[in-house]
Each structure stands twice: as structure tokens, then as C-alpha cells.
Tab-separated table of C-alpha atoms in Angstrom:
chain	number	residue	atom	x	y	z
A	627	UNK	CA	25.281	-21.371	15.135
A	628	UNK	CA	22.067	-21.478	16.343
A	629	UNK	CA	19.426	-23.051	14.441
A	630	UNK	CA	15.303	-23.254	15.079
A	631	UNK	CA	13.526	-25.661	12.139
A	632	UNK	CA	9.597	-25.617	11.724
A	633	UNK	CA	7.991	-27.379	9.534
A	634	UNK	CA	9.072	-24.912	5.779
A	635	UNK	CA	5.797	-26.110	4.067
A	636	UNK	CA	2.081	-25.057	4.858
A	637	UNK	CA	-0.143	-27.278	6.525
A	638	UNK	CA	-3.352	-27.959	5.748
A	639	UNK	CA	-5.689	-29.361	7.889
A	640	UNK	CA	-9.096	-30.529	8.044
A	641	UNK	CA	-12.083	-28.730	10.693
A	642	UNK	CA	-12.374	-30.858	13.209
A	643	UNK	CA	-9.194	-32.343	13.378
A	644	UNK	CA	-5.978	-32.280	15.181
A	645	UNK	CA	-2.789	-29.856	14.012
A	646	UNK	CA	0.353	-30.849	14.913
A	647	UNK	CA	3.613	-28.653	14.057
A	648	UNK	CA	7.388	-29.072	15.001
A	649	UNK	CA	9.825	-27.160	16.562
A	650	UNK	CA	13.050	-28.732	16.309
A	651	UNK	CA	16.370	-26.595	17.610
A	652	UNK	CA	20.422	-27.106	17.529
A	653	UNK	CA	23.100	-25.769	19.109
A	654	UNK	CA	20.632	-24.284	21.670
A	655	UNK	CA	19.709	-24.678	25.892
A	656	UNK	CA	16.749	-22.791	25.879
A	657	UNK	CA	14.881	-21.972	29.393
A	658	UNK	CA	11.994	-22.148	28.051
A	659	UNK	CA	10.136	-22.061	24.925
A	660	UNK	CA	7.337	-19.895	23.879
A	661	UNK	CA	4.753	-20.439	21.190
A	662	UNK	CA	3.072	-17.293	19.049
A	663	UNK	CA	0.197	-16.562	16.445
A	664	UNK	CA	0.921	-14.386	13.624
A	665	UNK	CA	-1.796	-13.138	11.514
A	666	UNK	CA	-0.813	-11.258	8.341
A	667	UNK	CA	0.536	-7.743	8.798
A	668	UNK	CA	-0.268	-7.911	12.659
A	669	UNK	CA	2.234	-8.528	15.420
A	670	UNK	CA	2.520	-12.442	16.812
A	671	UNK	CA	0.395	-12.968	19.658
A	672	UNK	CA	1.247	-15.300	22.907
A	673	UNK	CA	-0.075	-18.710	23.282
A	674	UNK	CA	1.489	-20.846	25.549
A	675	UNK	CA	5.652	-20.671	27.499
A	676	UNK	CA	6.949	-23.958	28.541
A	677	UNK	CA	9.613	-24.014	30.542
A	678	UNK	CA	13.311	-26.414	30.435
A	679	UNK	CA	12.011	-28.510	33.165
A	680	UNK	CA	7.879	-28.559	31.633
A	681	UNK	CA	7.319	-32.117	29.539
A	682	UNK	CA	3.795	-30.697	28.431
A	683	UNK	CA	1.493	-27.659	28.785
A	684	UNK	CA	-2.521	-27.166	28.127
A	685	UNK	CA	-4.569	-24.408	27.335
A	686	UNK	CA	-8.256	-24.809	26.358
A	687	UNK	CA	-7.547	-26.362	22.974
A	688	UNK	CA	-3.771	-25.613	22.698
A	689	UNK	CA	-1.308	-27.816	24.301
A	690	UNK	CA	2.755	-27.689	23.712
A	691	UNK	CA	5.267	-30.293	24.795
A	692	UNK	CA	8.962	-29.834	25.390
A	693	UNK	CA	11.958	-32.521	24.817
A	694	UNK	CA	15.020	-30.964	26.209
A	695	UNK	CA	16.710	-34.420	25.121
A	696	UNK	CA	15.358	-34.603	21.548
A	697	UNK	CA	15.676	-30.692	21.364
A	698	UNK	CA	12.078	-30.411	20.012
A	699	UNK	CA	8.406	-29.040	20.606
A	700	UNK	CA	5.168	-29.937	19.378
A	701	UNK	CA	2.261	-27.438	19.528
A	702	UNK	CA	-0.932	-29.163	18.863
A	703	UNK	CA	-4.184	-27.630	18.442
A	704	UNK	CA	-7.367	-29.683	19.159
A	705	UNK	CA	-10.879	-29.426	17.220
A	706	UNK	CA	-9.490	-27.090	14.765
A	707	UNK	CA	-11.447	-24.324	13.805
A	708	UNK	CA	-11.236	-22.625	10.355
A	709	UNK	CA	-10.430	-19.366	12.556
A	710	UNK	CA	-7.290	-21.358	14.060
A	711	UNK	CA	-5.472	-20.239	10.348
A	712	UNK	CA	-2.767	-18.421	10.958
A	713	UNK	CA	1.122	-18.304	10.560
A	714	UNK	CA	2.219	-20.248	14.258
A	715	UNK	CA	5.889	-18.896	15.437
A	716	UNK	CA	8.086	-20.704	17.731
A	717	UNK	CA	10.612	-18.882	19.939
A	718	UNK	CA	12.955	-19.911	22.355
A	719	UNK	CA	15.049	-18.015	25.590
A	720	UNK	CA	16.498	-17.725	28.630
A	721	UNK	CA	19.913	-19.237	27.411
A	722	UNK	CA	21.742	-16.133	28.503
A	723	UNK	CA	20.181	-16.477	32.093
A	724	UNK	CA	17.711	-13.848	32.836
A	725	UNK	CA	15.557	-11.372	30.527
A	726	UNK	CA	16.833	-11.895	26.972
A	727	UNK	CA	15.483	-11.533	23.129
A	728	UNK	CA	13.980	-14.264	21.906
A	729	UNK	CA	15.368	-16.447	18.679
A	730	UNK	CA	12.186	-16.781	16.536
A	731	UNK	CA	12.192	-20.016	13.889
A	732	UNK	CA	10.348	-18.723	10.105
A	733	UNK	CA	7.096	-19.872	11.029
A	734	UNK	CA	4.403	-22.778	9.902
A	735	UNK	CA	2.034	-21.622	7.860
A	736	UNK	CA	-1.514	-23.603	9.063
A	737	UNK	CA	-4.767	-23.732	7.169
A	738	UNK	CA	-7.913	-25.125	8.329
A	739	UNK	CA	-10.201	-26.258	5.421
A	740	UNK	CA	-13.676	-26.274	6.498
B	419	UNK	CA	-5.791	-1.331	28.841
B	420	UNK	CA	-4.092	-0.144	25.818
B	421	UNK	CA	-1.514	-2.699	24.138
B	422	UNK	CA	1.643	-2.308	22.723
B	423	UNK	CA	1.373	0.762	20.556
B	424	UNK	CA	3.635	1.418	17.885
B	425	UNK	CA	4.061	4.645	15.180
B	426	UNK	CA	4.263	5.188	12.515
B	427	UNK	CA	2.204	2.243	10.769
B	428	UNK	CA	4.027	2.300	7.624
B	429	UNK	CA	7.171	4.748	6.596
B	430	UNK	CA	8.515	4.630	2.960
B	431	UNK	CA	12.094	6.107	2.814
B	432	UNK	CA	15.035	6.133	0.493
B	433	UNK	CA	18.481	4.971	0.510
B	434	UNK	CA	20.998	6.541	3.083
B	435	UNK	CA	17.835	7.871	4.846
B	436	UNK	CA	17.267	7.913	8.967
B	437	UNK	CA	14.738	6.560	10.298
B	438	UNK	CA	12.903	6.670	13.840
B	439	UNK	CA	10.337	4.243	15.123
B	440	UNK	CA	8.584	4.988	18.220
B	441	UNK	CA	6.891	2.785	20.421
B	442	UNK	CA	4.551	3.092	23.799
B	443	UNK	CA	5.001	-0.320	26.291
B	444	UNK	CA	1.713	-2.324	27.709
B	445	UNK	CA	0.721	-0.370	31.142
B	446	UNK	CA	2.697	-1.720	33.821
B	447	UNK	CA	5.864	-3.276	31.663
B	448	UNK	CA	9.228	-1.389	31.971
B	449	UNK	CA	11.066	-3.538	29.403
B	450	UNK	CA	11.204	-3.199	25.912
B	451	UNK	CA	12.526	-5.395	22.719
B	452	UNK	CA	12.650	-4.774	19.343
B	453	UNK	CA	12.423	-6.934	16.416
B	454	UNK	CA	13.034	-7.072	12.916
B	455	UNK	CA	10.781	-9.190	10.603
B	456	UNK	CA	11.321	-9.748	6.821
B	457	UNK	CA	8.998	-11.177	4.336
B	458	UNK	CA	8.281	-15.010	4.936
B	459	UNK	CA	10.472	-14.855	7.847
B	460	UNK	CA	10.637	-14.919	11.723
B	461	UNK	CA	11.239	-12.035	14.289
B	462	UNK	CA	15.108	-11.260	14.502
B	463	UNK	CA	16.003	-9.733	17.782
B	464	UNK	CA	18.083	-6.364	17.498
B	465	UNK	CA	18.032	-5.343	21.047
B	466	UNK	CA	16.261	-5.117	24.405
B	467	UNK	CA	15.859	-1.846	26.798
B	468	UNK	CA	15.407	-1.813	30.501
B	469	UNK	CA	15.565	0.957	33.253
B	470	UNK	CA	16.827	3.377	30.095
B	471	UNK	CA	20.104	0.770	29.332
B	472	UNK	CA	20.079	-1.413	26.165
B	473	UNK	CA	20.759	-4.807	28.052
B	474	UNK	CA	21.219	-6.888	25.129
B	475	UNK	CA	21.761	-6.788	21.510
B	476	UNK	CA	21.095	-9.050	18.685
B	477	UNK	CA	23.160	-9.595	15.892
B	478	UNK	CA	22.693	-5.846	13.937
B	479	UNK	CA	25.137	-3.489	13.176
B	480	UNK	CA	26.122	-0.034	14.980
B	481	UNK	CA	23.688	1.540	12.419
B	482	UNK	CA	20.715	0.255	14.226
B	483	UNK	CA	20.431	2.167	18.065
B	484	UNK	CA	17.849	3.065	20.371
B	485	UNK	CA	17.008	4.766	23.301
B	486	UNK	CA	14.337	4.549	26.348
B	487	UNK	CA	12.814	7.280	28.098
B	488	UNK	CA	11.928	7.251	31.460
B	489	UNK	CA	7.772	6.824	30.915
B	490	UNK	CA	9.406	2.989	29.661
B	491	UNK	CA	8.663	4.113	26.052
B	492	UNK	CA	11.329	3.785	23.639
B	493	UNK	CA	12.772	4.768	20.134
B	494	UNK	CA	14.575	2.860	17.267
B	495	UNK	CA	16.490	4.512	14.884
B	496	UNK	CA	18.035	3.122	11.888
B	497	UNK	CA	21.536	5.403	9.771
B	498	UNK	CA	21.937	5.217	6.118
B	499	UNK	CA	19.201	2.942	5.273
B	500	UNK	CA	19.823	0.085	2.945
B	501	UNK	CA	17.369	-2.101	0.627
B	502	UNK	CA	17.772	-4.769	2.912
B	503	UNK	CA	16.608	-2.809	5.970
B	504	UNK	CA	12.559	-3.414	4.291
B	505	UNK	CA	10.875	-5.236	6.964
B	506	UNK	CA	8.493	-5.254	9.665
B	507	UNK	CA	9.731	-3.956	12.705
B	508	UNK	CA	7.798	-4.828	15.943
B	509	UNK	CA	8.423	-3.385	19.730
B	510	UNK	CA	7.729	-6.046	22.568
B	511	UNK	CA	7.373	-5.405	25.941
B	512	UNK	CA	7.454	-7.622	28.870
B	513	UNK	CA	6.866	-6.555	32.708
B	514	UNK	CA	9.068	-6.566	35.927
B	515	UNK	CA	12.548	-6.881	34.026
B	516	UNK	CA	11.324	-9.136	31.813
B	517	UNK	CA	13.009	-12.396	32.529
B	518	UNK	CA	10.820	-15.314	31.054
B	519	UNK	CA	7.960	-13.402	31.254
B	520	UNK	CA	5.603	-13.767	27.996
B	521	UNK	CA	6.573	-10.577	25.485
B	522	UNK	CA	3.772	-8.709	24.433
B	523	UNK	CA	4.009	-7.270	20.713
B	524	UNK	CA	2.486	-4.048	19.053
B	525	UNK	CA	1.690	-4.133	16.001
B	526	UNK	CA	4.660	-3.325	14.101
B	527	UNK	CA	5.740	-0.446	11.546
B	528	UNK	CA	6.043	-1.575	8.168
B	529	UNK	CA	9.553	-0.055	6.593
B	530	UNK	CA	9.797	0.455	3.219
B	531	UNK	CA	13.044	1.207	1.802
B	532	UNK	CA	13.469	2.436	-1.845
């Protein structure tokens, strides 16, 4: 069956530095990937879609990679901010061709210690 | 602009219970998803609503349906309501058909089932 991994254990981080999480998928041809914020009790927010044929995407401080062969994504967040804490989701889609639901892994939990 | 809008914000309910959720699309988007969230976990996809058709369904059982009305909004309804069923349940809506469009998610109703 289908399987999306993130990393199970918070992260802490230090301000200033770089946050790196995994996405790491089996038994799964995504079309693209997608990468969301989730604050607590609020709905996950869009960051950043990469698409199957994407190696790497940038936004401001975000930027996501994609390795179709490895069957993993790292999001990495730049000069992290305190405000950057948040729960980070990973989805993929697109393997039934056109508009479908997106499979969601649990989430990284990601703290920024000032 | 108004966002994703979603009512209610919280419903408590008991055991064998109905429930409807309603939800109100971002201006412009005709497609709508719905997702269930547990504690400590990622967004499961039940199913996905376009031009008043559910086009695709997640892995839920018959007890779960919806519907969408022709202003794009859409319902969810849940039959004899189990423990289990607790969760956060959050619309998304994409535009054009969706496709690999980003999803845009309200902010969920929070389902409480005693």
C-alpha cells in the first residue's frame, strides 16, 4: 500500500539556521508533490508544488527538491525564524492522472528556539 | 477575497448521530475535497466534488457522502456516527477542475463524537 514517511520526531532548530525535513514515499508515482503549513487547530496552508519532472523549487526562504529515483523530498527553510514553528505536511498527487485527493504523510513537527 | 469557509466550527454529537458539514469554496474554484484529520495525524482524503459529481473517493465507507450545489459549495454528511469518526474535518478547494492546481483549505470543523 501506499506509504508517505516524515521525519515521526519533532525538530528543533536553532534561529538563524537551516531546517531540513524528509519526505520519503513507497509504492507511489506521484505527479507532483506539494508541501503545507499546519498551525494548531487551523487548516494547512500551501507552500510550495513540485512537479515529477522539477529537481528543485525556491520561494523566498523555502525551497523543496524532488527525487523521483530515490522517492524522496526535502523542504528546507533558510534563516529560520522563531515564527517558521509549525507542524510542516507533505502531500503527494496526480498518480491517478488528472484532479485527484491528495495522500498527506503525519506531519514534522518543527520548532525554532530563539 | 474570502477563503475557504467552513461551518460549523466545532459540533459535539453522540453515537449513531448524523452529521452535516457545510462548506463555501475560494471565489473562482469549482472543485471541492474533503478531508479527514485525526489527532497527531495527516489529512485523509474521503472524496472530491466537481461540476455537482463526486469524482473520486478515498478510502471511507458508504456512511460518509456528500453533495455539491450548483454555487460550487458543498455538504458532507456522516450516518451513525462512531467514536472513531472524532477528527478534524477540512473542505479544500482548488480552481478550473482542479488538476495539480495548489488546494486551498478552510479552516476545518472540529467533530466531536461522544
Amino acid at each position: 500500500s501506499q506509504k508517505i514517511e516524515q521525519n515521526s520526531e519533532a525538530l528543533n532548530i536553532q534561529e538563524g539556521k537551516t531546517a531540513t525535513l524528509t519526505c520519503n514515499y513507497t509504492n507511489y508515482s506521484p505527479a507532483y508533490l506539494q508541501w503545507y503549513r499546519q498551525d494548531p487547530g487551523r487548516g494547512p496552508v500551501f507552500l510550495l508544488l513540485i512537479r515529477e519532472n522539477e529537481k528543485e523549487k525556491r520561494k523566498e526562504r523555502l525551497k523543496v527538491t524532488f527525487d523521483t529515483t530515490l522517492k524522496q523530498s526535502l523542504f528546507h527553510i533558510t534563516a529560520s525564524q522563531p515564527a517558521d514553528s509549525a507542524t510542516y505536511l507533505c502531500a503527494l498527487g496526480g498518480s491517478g492522472g488528472g484532479a485527484d485527493g491528495l495522500t498527506f504523510g503525519k506531519g514534522t513537527h518543527l520548532i525554532i528556539q530563539p | 477575497d474570502a477563503g475557504v469557509t467552513q461551518s460549523p466550527t466545532h459540533l459535539i454529537k453522540t453515537r449513531g448521530q448524523q452529521v452535516t458539514l457545510r462548506c463555501s469554496p475560494k471565489s473562482g474554484h469549482d472543485t471541492v475535497s474533503w478531508y479527514q484529520q485525526a489527532l497527531g495525524q495527516g489529512p485523509q482524503f474521503i472524496f472530491q466534488y466537481y461540476e455537482e459529481e463526486e469524482r473520486q473517493r478515498g478510502n471511507f465507507p458508504d456512511r460518509f457522502s456528500g453533495h455539491q450545489f450548483p454555487n460550487y459549495s458543498s455538504e458532507l454528511n456522516v450516518n451513525a456516527l462512531l467514536l472513531g469518526d472524532s477528527a478534524l474535518y477540512l473542505c479544500a478547494s482548488s480552481p478550473l477542475g482542479g488538476g495539480t492546481d495548489t488546494q486551498y483549505f478552510g479552516p476545518g470543523t472540529r467533530l466531536t463524537v461522544l
